Amino acid sequence: MTNYYSEHAKVLVSVDCIVFGFEEDKLKVLIGKRLMDPGRGEWSLYGGFVGPNESLDEAANRVLFSLTGLKKLYMKQVGAYGKIDRDPGERVISIAYCALINVKDYDDDLREQHGLEWVSIQDMPSLYSDHKEMVRDALKLCRRRINTEPLSFNLLPELFTLTQLQHVYEAVLGKEIDKRNFRKKIKEIDFIEKTELIDKITSKRGAALYRFNKRVYEDDPNFKL
């Protein structure tokens, strides 16, 4: 450590992770009660301080892995939050990251170990400091990108029905979508492939199962729903 910039005050840098999941046709966010002061016992996002030898992305990936046990998650930086009084403990600037996961991939024992809960966006309680603002901004980011990026598939299992896919779009956008128009557009997209498999669990009649073909998407990533 050098003595450069010794005339300037030092600040702490943290990352906070907004983890979205899709369950019971609802978009949910992973939150828990804070186990430290300040704000002990308040609902909060999960985060951590950036280490001296970490980049921001490395710190976010570390936090997400410790939280979910999953690697190679969809992750996007949402923004920086640096109000002077945002943390009553110290001067802390936080960088928020948004991640999308399939709830069924998440080890529920790990969730319980961290004391976390899946809470629907509509039922979200008050959160510590500016964490609710972070969630709102992350949701805005997802809404901007869902029609131009295949991010919805991160919230679904590998095989899904068109009804499940439509419900993901509706949950993220916060509004109903015309079923006929939606299916017409989906069937025109090459990287959403129909399989020969049938879903007899979530569909009484039996619905065709589809999958996202990442290779086909990467060959022609320019699409808009």
Backbone as CSV, one residue per row, in Angstrom:
resi,resn,N_x,N_y,N_z,CA_x,CA_y,CA_z,C_x,C_y,C_z
1,MET,0.850,-1.191,0.000,0.000,0.000,0.000,0.886,1.241,0.000
2,THR,0.599,2.173,-0.901,1.402,3.387,-1.004,0.803,4.502,-0.148
3,ASN,1.512,5.619,-0.128,1.023,6.794,0.593,0.368,7.804,-0.339
4,TYR,0.163,7.389,-1.600,-0.496,8.292,-2.531,-1.904,8.648,-2.046
5,TYR,-2.330,9.841,-2.349,-3.671,10.332,-2.020,-3.933,10.358,-0.514
6,SER,-2.880,10.411,0.275,-3.065,10.386,1.725,-3.813,11.616,2.238
7,GLU,-3.840,12.655,1.418,-4.543,13.877,1.840,-6.059,13.762,1.658
8,HIS,-6.506,12.662,1.006,-7.930,12.491,0.762,-8.535,11.465,1.717
9,ALA,-9.795,11.703,2.063,-10.510,10.759,2.920,-10.800,9.479,2.142
10,LYS,-10.775,8.361,2.805,-11.053,7.076,2.183,-12.522,6.705,2.381
11,VAL,-13.087,6.014,1.404,-14.461,5.532,1.506,-14.483,4.034,1.239
12,LEU,-15.509,3.377,1.722,-15.677,1.951,1.495,-16.523,1.728,0.235
13,VAL,-16.241,0.637,-0.469,-17.001,0.273,-1.665,-17.589,-1.118,-1.458
14,SER,-18.876,-1.244,-1.718,-19.543,-2.532,-1.559,-20.298,-2.891,-2.835
15,VAL,-20.737,-4.136,-2.915,-21.654,-4.566,-3.978,-22.909,-5.098,-3.308
16,ASP,-24.048,-4.804,-3.905,-25.318,-5.355,-3.443,-25.965,-6.080,-4.611
17,CYS,-26.486,-7.269,-4.350,-26.992,-8.124,-5.424,-28.504,-8.265,-5.363
18,ILE,-29.145,-7.876,-6.458,-30.590,-8.065,-6.609,-30.786,-9.360,-7.385
19,VAL,-31.239,-10.402,-6.712,-31.419,-11.707,-7.346,-32.902,-11.920,-7.612
20,PHE,-33.261,-11.959,-8.895,-34.644,-12.198,-9.286,-34.850,-13.675,-9.613
21,GLY,-36.006,-14.191,-9.243,-36.408,-15.538,-9.599,-37.868,-15.528,-10.004
22,PHE,-38.293,-16.573,-10.695,-39.679,-16.683,-11.166,-40.293,-17.934,-10.578
23,GLU,-41.400,-17.733,-9.841,-42.051,-18.857,-9.168,-43.528,-18.547,-8.988
24,GLU,-44.375,-19.546,-9.220,-45.830,-19.382,-9.070,-46.349,-18.218,-9.911
25,ASP,-45.784,-18.092,-11.122,-46.159,-17.048,-12.083,-45.871,-15.637,-11.575
26,LYS,-44.965,-15.529,-10.609,-44.619,-14.212,-10.064,-43.108,-13.988,-10.139
27,LEU,-42.730,-12.733,-10.359,-41.328,-12.352,-10.270,-41.010,-12.084,-8.809
28,LYS,-39.967,-12.749,-8.302,-39.625,-12.627,-6.895,-38.181,-12.158,-6.732
29,VAL,-37.899,-11.578,-5.568,-36.554,-11.112,-5.260,-36.104,-11.768,-3.955
30,LEU,-34.819,-12.067,-3.877,-34.259,-12.760,-2.718,-33.774,-11.730,-1.692
31,ILE,-34.374,-11.749,-0.499,-33.991,-10.811,0.554,-33.899,-11.550,1.887
32,GLY,-33.260,-10.905,2.852,-33.134,-11.502,4.175,-32.998,-10.423,5.232
33,LYS,-33.027,-10.820,6.497,-32.864,-9.882,7.607,-31.376,-9.637,7.845
34,ARG,-31.007,-8.370,7.990,-29.599,-8.028,8.241,-29.124,-8.613,9.565
35,LEU,-27.896,-9.146,9.538,-27.329,-9.782,10.730,-26.247,-8.922,11.359
36,MET,-26.175,-7.661,10.935,-25.137,-6.769,11.469,-25.703,-5.377,11.672
37,ASP,-25.004,-4.598,12.465,-25.330,-3.188,12.620,-24.561,-2.380,11.572
38,PRO,-25.108,-1.266,11.115,-26.434,-0.733,11.436,-27.531,-1.454,10.651
39,GLY,-28.738,-1.322,11.127,-29.867,-1.916,10.432,-30.123,-3.367,10.774
40,ARG,-29.553,-3.864,11.852,-29.752,-5.268,12.224,-31.249,-5.583,12.313
41,GLY,-31.645,-6.687,11.679,-33.037,-7.111,11.724,-33.917,-6.547,10.623
42,GLU,-33.411,-5.574,9.853,-34.199,-5.014,8.762,-34.065,-5.894,7.509
43,TRP,-35.116,-5.914,6.696,-35.040,-6.620,5.422,-34.019,-5.939,4.531
44,SER,-33.265,-6.762,3.795,-32.137,-6.209,3.050,-31.773,-7.110,1.879
45,LEU,-31.110,-6.524,0.889,-30.472,-7.313,-0.150,-29.229,-7.973,0.429
46,TYR,-28.630,-8.872,-0.313,-27.417,-9.553,0.111,-26.228,-8.915,-0.604
47,GLY,-25.194,-8.578,0.143,-24.042,-7.925,-0.473,-22.774,-8.157,0.318
48,GLY,-21.761,-7.360,-0.013,-20.484,-7.474,0.672,-19.540,-6.396,0.201
49,PHE,-18.468,-6.202,0.938,-17.483,-5.187,0.578,-16.521,-5.720,-0.476
50,VAL,-16.051,-4.817,-1.312,-15.100,-5.173,-2.359,-13.713,-5.316,-1.742
51,GLY,-13.062,-6.454,-1.987,-11.732,-6.696,-1.440,-10.672,-5.878,-2.157
52,PRO,-9.503,-5.681,-1.514,-8.445,-4.866,-2.113,-7.894,-5.436,-3.414
53,ASN,-8.064,-6.723,-3.646,-7.543,-7.359,-4.859,-8.657,-7.855,-5.784
54,GLU,-9.836,-7.261,-5.656,-10.973,-7.662,-6.470,-11.437,-6.523,-7.368
55,SER,-11.901,-6.882,-8.569,-12.640,-5.930,-9.384,-14.085,-5.933,-8.891
56,LEU,-14.888,-5.004,-9.369,-16.301,-4.972,-8.972,-17.019,-6.249,-9.397
57,ASP,-16.787,-6.669,-10.653,-17.442,-7.883,-11.142,-17.017,-9.109,-10.340
58,GLU,-15.739,-9.178,-9.983,-15.249,-10.317,-9.195,-15.919,-10.351,-7.820
59,ALA,-16.074,-9.187,-7.220,-16.729,-9.127,-5.916,-18.189,-9.549,-6.021
60,ALA,-18.873,-9.100,-7.070,-20.277,-9.469,-7.259,-20.417,-10.966,-7.510
61,ASN,-19.533,-11.517,-8.333,-19.580,-12.961,-8.590,-19.320,-13.764,-7.324
62,ARG,-18.397,-13.290,-6.487,-18.109,-13.971,-5.223,-19.337,-13.963,-4.318
63,VAL,-19.976,-12.816,-4.208,-21.163,-12.699,-3.360,-22.283,-13.580,-3.892
64,LEU,-22.490,-13.559,-5.211,-23.555,-14.365,-5.796,-23.308,-15.863,-5.623
65,PHE,-22.050,-16.273,-5.743,-21.738,-17.694,-5.564,-21.950,-18.119,-4.115
66,SER,-21.539,-17.291,-3.184,-21.736,-17.638,-1.772,-23.225,-17.673,-1.431
67,LEU,-24.000,-16.876,-2.150,-25.435,-16.783,-1.902,-26.212,-17.931,-2.533
68,THR,-25.832,-18.307,-3.766,-26.627,-19.282,-4.528,-25.920,-20.604,-4.799
69,GLY,-24.582,-20.616,-4.718,-23.838,-21.812,-5.093,-23.797,-22.025,-6.594
70,LEU,-24.249,-21.024,-7.374,-24.321,-21.132,-8.824,-23.273,-20.246,-9.492
71,LYS,-22.733,-20.717,-10.612,-21.772,-19.946,-11.386,-22.345,-19.618,-12.757
72,LYS,-21.700,-18.691,-13.445,-22.091,-18.276,-14.793,-23.550,-17.828,-14.843
73,LEU,-23.939,-17.041,-13.850,-25.285,-16.494,-13.822,-25.387,-15.298,-14.753
74,TYR,-26.614,-15.016,-15.206,-26.855,-13.760,-15.904,-26.683,-12.648,-14.880
75,MET,-25.783,-11.717,-15.144,-25.499,-10.654,-14.193,-25.231,-9.360,-14.935
76,LYS,-25.885,-8.287,-14.503,-25.686,-6.973,-15.097,-25.528,-5.936,-13.992
77,GLN,-24.638,-4.988,-14.240,-24.483,-3.898,-13.287,-25.649,-2.931,-13.445
78,VAL,-26.284,-2.604,-12.340,-27.461,-1.736,-12.357,-27.071,-0.270,-12.224
79,GLY,-26.172,0.033,-11.294,-25.778,1.417,-11.088,-25.018,1.598,-9.789
80,ALA,-24.611,2.837,-9.546,-23.860,3.185,-8.336,-24.743,4.029,-7.421
81,TYR,-24.609,3.788,-6.114,-25.438,4.468,-5.123,-24.515,5.066,-4.066
82,GLY,-24.532,6.387,-3.969,-23.539,7.018,-3.118,-24.001,8.216,-2.332
83,LYS,-25.285,8.230,-1.947,-25.741,9.323,-1.095,-24.910,9.351,0.186
84,ILE,-24.599,10.541,0.627,-23.687,10.686,1.769,-24.191,9.944,3.005
85,ASP,-25.498,9.985,3.229,-26.057,9.389,4.449,-26.713,8.037,4.201
86,ARG,-26.370,7.354,3.098,-27.052,6.100,2.776,-26.716,4.984,3.765
87,ASP,-25.562,5.065,4.391,-25.173,4.083,5.402,-24.733,4.839,6.648
88,PRO,-25.497,4.702,7.751,-25.150,5.452,8.961,-23.876,4.977,9.639
89,GLY,-23.330,3.852,9.200,-22.122,3.328,9.838,-20.861,4.003,9.353
90,GLU,-20.690,4.050,8.018,-19.506,4.641,7.410,-19.911,5.251,6.072
91,ARG,-18.975,5.949,5.450,-19.216,6.449,4.091,-19.016,5.277,3.139
92,VAL,-20.121,4.768,2.590,-20.086,3.572,1.744,-20.743,3.869,0.400
93,ILE,-20.019,3.587,-0.661,-20.578,3.650,-2.013,-20.839,2.219,-2.461
94,SER,-22.053,1.966,-2.928,-22.409,0.601,-3.320,-22.695,0.530,-4.814
95,ILE,-22.230,-0.548,-5.423,-22.517,-0.851,-6.824,-23.508,-2.011,-6.829
96,ALA,-24.672,-1.791,-7.433,-25.719,-2.818,-7.445,-25.620,-3.665,-8.701
97,TYR,-25.833,-4.956,-8.526,-25.834,-5.913,-9.630,-27.149,-6.675,-9.625
98,CYS,-27.658,-6.953,-10.815,-28.878,-7.726,-10.976,-28.521,-9.105,-11.517
99,ALA,-29.088,-10.149,-10.922,-28.868,-11.519,-11.391,-30.218,-12.203,-11.553
100,LEU,-30.306,-13.086,-12.543,-31.526,-13.842,-12.802,-31.227,-15.324,-12.661
101,ILE,-32.065,-16.037,-11.898,-31.838,-17.474,-11.731,-33.163,-18.225,-11.814
102,ASN,-33.060,-19.491,-12.162,-34.203,-20.388,-12.097,-34.311,-20.878,-10.651
103,VAL,-35.414,-20.604,-10.000,-35.576,-20.935,-8.585,-35.301,-22.416,-8.314
104,LYS,-35.683,-23.275,-9.249,-35.507,-24.718,-9.046,-34.029,-25.126,-9.035
105,ASP,-33.165,-24.288,-9.608,-31.725,-24.589,-9.595,-31.082,-24.225,-8.265
106,TYR,-31.773,-23.457,-7.463,-31.210,-22.920,-6.224,-31.418,-23.915,-5.089
107,ASP,-30.332,-24.278,-4.447,-30.369,-25.208,-3.317,-31.100,-24.544,-2.150
108,ASP,-32.265,-25.075,-1.797,-33.079,-24.440,-0.753,-32.393,-24.493,0.603
109,ASP,-31.532,-25.491,0.824,-30.786,-25.548,2.081,-29.864,-24.341,2.211
110,LEU,-29.293,-23.913,1.075,-28.417,-22.748,1.083,-29.215,-21.487,1.391
111,ARG,-30.414,-21.406,0.847,-31.283,-20.258,1.146,-31.577,-20.183,2.648
112,GLU,-31.925,-21.337,3.226,-32.230,-21.361,4.659,-30.994,-21.057,5.493
113,GLN,-29.844,-21.519,5.028,-28.593,-21.263,5.742,-28.316,-19.770,5.856
114,HIS,-28.644,-19.025,4.815,-28.435,-17.572,4.826,-29.632,-16.816,5.401
115,GLY,-30.701,-17.533,5.739,-31.877,-16.875,6.290,-32.589,-15.981,5.287
116,LEU,-32.685,-16.451,4.040,-33.256,-15.640,2.976,-34.652,-16.110,2.597
117,GLU,-35.399,-15.204,1.963,-36.758,-15.522,1.530,-36.977,-15.009,0.111
118,TRP,-37.752,-15.777,-0.662,-38.229,-15.294,-1.958,-39.498,-14.480,-1.709
119,VAL,-39.484,-13.225,-2.090,-40.642,-12.344,-1.883,-41.043,-11.753,-3.225
120,SER,-42.346,-11.810,-3.541,-42.797,-11.254,-4.810,-42.586,-9.741,-4.827
121,ILE,-42.364,-9.210,-6.012,-42.131,-7.773,-6.157,-43.298,-6.975,-5.594
122,GLN,-44.522,-7.469,-5.806,-45.708,-6.740,-5.338,-45.807,-6.719,-3.816
123,ASP,-45.239,-7.721,-3.139,-45.360,-7.823,-1.678,-44.071,-7.455,-0.945
124,MET,-43.167,-6.772,-1.632,-41.866,-6.475,-1.040,-42.003,-5.511,0.145
125,PRO,-41.420,-5.855,1.281,-41.497,-4.967,2.455,-40.505,-3.816,2.327
126,SER,-40.504,-2.945,3.319,-39.496,-1.888,3.365,-38.119,-2.523,3.489
127,LEU,-37.143,-1.961,2.785,-35.794,-2.506,2.796,-34.815,-1.501,3.386
128,TYR,-33.706,-2.012,3.858,-32.645,-1.212,4.462,-32.114,-0.159,3.478
129,SER,-31.915,1.034,3.978,-31.270,2.118,3.226,-31.943,2.324,1.872
130,ASP,-31.161,2.296,0.774,-31.697,2.540,-0.565,-31.882,1.248,-1.358
131,HIS,-31.979,0.129,-0.666,-32.077,-1.160,-1.354,-33.350,-1.281,-2.200
132,LYS,-34.442,-0.654,-1.756,-35.668,-0.704,-2.546,-35.490,0.056,-3.860
133,GLU,-34.749,1.138,-3.815,-34.435,1.894,-5.033,-33.617,1.030,-5.991
134,MET,-32.694,0.247,-5.447,-31.890,-0.654,-6.276,-32.775,-1.679,-6.973
135,VAL,-33.738,-2.243,-6.230,-34.640,-3.245,-6.813,-35.470,-2.614,-7.928
136,ARG,-35.976,-1.416,-7.694,-36.767,-0.732,-8.722,-35.937,-0.474,-9.972
137,ASP,-34.699,-0.040,-9.783,-33.826,0.236,-10.927,-33.479,-1.048,-11.680
138,ALA,-33.273,-2.142,-10.930,-32.972,-3.424,-11.570,-34.167,-3.911,-12.391
139,LEU,-35.362,-3.704,-11.874,-36.564,-4.100,-12.601,-36.712,-3.273,-13.876
140,LYS,-36.412,-1.986,-13.804,-36.462,-1.135,-14.996,-35.474,-1.626,-16.043
141,LEU,-34.287,-2.039,-15.594,-33.274,-2.564,-16.519,-33.802,-3.811,-17.224
142,CYS,-34.404,-4.719,-16.461,-34.937,-5.955,-17.054,-36.054,-5.643,-18.038
143,ARG,-36.892,-4.685,-17.709,-37.991,-4.327,-18.609,-37.481,-3.725,-19.913
144,ARG,-36.392,-2.976,-19.832,-35.814,-2.399,-21.053,-35.195,-3.470,-21.935
145,ARG,-34.655,-4.513,-21.331,-33.862,-5.490,-22.084,-34.632,-6.750,-22.492
146,ILE,-35.784,-7.003,-21.883,-36.428,-8.307,-22.084,-36.872,-8.530,-23.525
147,ASN,-37.152,-7.460,-24.268,-37.576,-7.619,-25.659,-36.417,-7.615,-26.649
148,THR,-35.207,-7.347,-26.169,-34.056,-7.310,-27.073,-32.928,-8.247,-26.654
149,GLU,-33.081,-8.905,-25.499,-32.110,-9.883,-25.021,-32.870,-11.113,-24.511
150,PRO,-32.294,-12.287,-24.631,-32.978,-13.503,-24.177,-32.850,-13.736,-22.675
151,LEU,-33.027,-12.687,-21.889,-32.813,-12.830,-20.446,-33.908,-13.639,-19.764
152,SER,-35.099,-13.725,-20.378,-36.204,-14.459,-19.749,-35.877,-15.929,-19.526
153,PHE,-34.999,-16.497,-20.367,-34.693,-17.927,-20.270,-33.861,-18.254,-19.034
154,ASN,-33.247,-17.238,-18.431,-32.501,-17.451,-17.187,-33.439,-17.720,-16.018
155,LEU,-34.705,-17.335,-16.160,-35.684,-17.511,-15.095,-36.467,-18.817,-15.216
156,LEU,-36.243,-19.534,-16.320,-37.008,-20.743,-16.615,-36.133,-21.992,-16.565
157,PRO,-36.761,-23.164,-16.413,-35.991,-24.407,-16.547,-35.556,-24.584,-17.994
158,GLU,-34.708,-25.561,-18.243,-34.196,-25.780,-19.601,-35.324,-26.041,-20.589
159,LEU,-36.327,-26.786,-20.166,-37.500,-27.057,-21.001,-38.701,-26.329,-20.410
160,PHE,-39.445,-25.634,-21.253,-40.549,-24.810,-20.775,-41.667,-24.792,-21.808
161,THR,-42.855,-24.449,-21.362,-43.988,-24.289,-22.272,-44.091,-22.822,-22.689
162,LEU,-44.836,-22.573,-23.755,-45.039,-21.191,-24.192,-45.850,-20.401,-23.161
163,THR,-46.710,-21.095,-22.445,-47.468,-20.428,-21.377,-46.533,-19.946,-20.275
164,GLN,-45.576,-20.795,-19.888,-44.603,-20.393,-18.868,-43.777,-19.196,-19.345
165,LEU,-43.369,-19.238,-20.604,-42.581,-18.132,-21.149,-43.399,-16.840,-21.154
166,GLN,-44.653,-16.925,-21.531,-45.509,-15.737,-21.531,-45.679,-15.190,-20.120
167,HIS,-45.836,-16.083,-19.153,-46.003,-15.637,-17.770,-44.750,-14.932,-17.245
168,VAL,-43.580,-15.354,-17.712,-42.347,-14.665,-17.323,-42.357,-13.239,-17.863
169,TYR,-42.688,-13.088,-19.132,-42.759,-11.755,-19.723,-43.762,-10.879,-18.978
170,GLU,-44.908,-11.437,-18.665,-45.941,-10.664,-17.971,-45.490,-10.272,-16.567
171,ALA,-44.787,-11.190,-15.882,-44.318,-10.901,-14.527,-43.272,-9.792,-14.528
172,VAL,-42.369,-9.822,-15.504,-41.324,-8.800,-15.577,-41.908,-7.460,-16.010
173,LEU,-42.761,-7.466,-17.023,-43.330,-6.227,-17.549,-44.445,-5.663,-16.670
174,GLY,-45.022,-6.517,-15.832,-46.087,-6.048,-14.948,-47.400,-5.797,-15.651
175,LYS,-47.651,-6.515,-16.737,-48.910,-6.341,-17.470,-49.210,-7.606,-18.274
176,GLU,-50.480,-7.751,-18.652,-50.886,-8.906,-19.443,-50.487,-8.720,-20.910
177,ILE,-50.247,-9.848,-21.577,-49.858,-9.843,-22.983,-50.883,-10.658,-23.769
178,ASP,-51.226,-10.184,-24.942,-52.155,-10.918,-25.789,-51.544,-12.258,-26.187
179,LYS,-52.226,-13.343,-25.835,-51.694,-14.688,-26.039,-51.436,-14.998,-27.512
180,ARG,-52.382,-14.671,-28.379,-52.251,-15.012,-29.795,-51.068,-14.296,-30.430
181,ASN,-50.937,-12.993,-30.189,-49.825,-12.226,-30.773,-48.484,-12.682,-30.225
182,PHE,-48.464,-12.987,-28.925,-47.220,-13.422,-28.301,-46.734,-14.723,-28.932
183,ARG,-47.614,-15.690,-29.068,-47.217,-16.984,-29.624,-46.814,-16.871,-31.096
184,LYS,-47.486,-15.994,-31.811,-47.126,-15.789,-33.208,-45.699,-15.271,-33.332
185,LYS,-45.336,-14.303,-32.483,-43.988,-13.738,-32.517,-42.944,-14.757,-32.071
186,ILE,-43.269,-15.502,-31.007,-42.323,-16.492,-30.477,-41.994,-17.543,-31.528
187,LYS,-42.993,-18.002,-32.257,-42.786,-19.062,-33.237,-41.993,-18.592,-34.446
188,GLU,-41.791,-17.279,-34.565,-40.972,-16.735,-35.652,-39.503,-16.602,-35.255
189,ILE,-39.181,-16.894,-33.980,-37.815,-16.745,-33.471,-37.102,-18.092,-33.551
190,ASP,-36.023,-18.133,-34.312,-35.340,-19.396,-34.601,-34.742,-20.062,-33.368
191,PHE,-34.264,-19.268,-32.411,-33.547,-19.872,-31.287,-34.473,-20.370,-30.175
192,ILE,-35.777,-20.230,-30.347,-36.729,-20.857,-29.433,-37.254,-22.098,-30.141
193,GLU,-36.741,-23.255,-29.752,-36.988,-24.503,-30.466,-38.066,-25.343,-29.798
194,LYS,-38.963,-25.843,-30.629,-39.973,-26.775,-30.144,-39.372,-28.179,-30.093
195,THR,-39.570,-28.867,-28.992,-39.077,-30.238,-28.862,-40.225,-31.224,-29.084
196,GLU,-39.911,-32.485,-29.063,-40.936,-33.524,-29.198,-41.522,-33.930,-27.849
197,LEU,-41.041,-33.284,-26.793,-41.478,-33.622,-25.436,-42.769,-32.881,-25.085
198,ILE,-43.540,-33.484,-24.196,-44.815,-32.922,-23.769,-44.827,-32.732,-22.255
199,ASP,-45.315,-31.577,-21.828,-45.453,-31.298,-20.397,-46.820,-31.772,-19.925
200,LYS,-46.834,-32.769,-19.050,-48.089,-33.283,-18.521,-48.246,-32.979,-17.039
201,ILE,-47.334,-32.148,-16.528,-47.373,-31.808,-15.098,-48.097,-30.484,-14.876
202,THR,-47.648,-29.437,-15.573,-48.268,-28.118,-15.396,-49.416,-27.883,-16.361
203,SER,-49.563,-28.763,-17.357,-50.638,-28.618,-18.343,-51.503,-29.878,-18.338
204,LYS,-52.800,-29.706,-18.096,-53.710,-30.851,-18.043,-53.832,-31.525,-19.408
205,ARG,-53.890,-30.726,-20.449,-54.037,-31.276,-21.795,-52.731,-31.814,-22.358
206,GLY,-51.637,-31.328,-21.801,-50.328,-31.693,-22.338,-49.870,-30.652,-23.334
207,ALA,-48.861,-29.878,-22.960,-48.373,-28.797,-23.809,-46.971,-29.118,-24.310
208,ALA,-46.673,-28.674,-25.523,-45.342,-28.889,-26.091,-44.292,-28.144,-25.280
209,LEU,-43.129,-28.768,-25.144,-42.016,-28.150,-24.429,-41.036,-27.539,-25.430
210,TYR,-40.525,-26.376,-25.062,-39.577,-25.640,-25.897,-38.264,-25.476,-25.152
211,ARG,-37.218,-25.072,-25.879,-35.940,-24.773,-25.245,-35.256,-23.624,-25.982
212,PHE,-34.359,-22.964,-25.281,-33.572,-21.866,-25.829,-32.282,-22.436,-26.404
213,ASN,-32.034,-22.190,-27.696,-30.817,-22.660,-28.351,-29.818,-21.511,-28.375
214,LYS,-28.883,-21.541,-27.437,-27.923,-20.449,-27.292,-27.032,-20.313,-28.521
215,ARG,-26.650,-21.432,-29.124,-25.772,-21.383,-30.296,-26.435,-20.650,-31.458
216,VAL,-27.707,-20.959,-31.702,-28.438,-20.293,-32.780,-28.572,-18.803,-32.486
217,TYR,-28.845,-18.465,-31.212,-28.963,-17.052,-30.830,-27.665,-16.296,-31.072
218,GLU,-26.534,-16.903,-30.700,-25.247,-16.230,-30.851,-24.878,-16.022,-32.316
219,ASP,-25.420,-16.845,-33.202,-25.179,-16.652,-34.632,-25.948,-15.452,-35.181
220,ASP,-27.072,-15.122,-34.529,-27.880,-13.995,-34.973,-28.586,-13.376,-33.765
221,PRO,-27.836,-12.601,-32.981,-28.362,-12.104,-31.709,-29.306,-10.910,-31.828
222,ASN,-29.509,-10.385,-33.035,-30.343,-9.194,-33.189,-31.803,-9.577,-33.391
223,PHE,-32.563,-9.458,-32.315,-33.981,-9.751,-32.410,-34.737,-8.796,-31.508
224,LYS,-36.028,-8.658,-31.803,-36.896,-7.849,-30.955,-38.252,-8.496,-30.915
225,LEU,-38.764,-8.719,-29.716,-40.069,-9.349,-29.567,-41.161,-8.291,-29.646
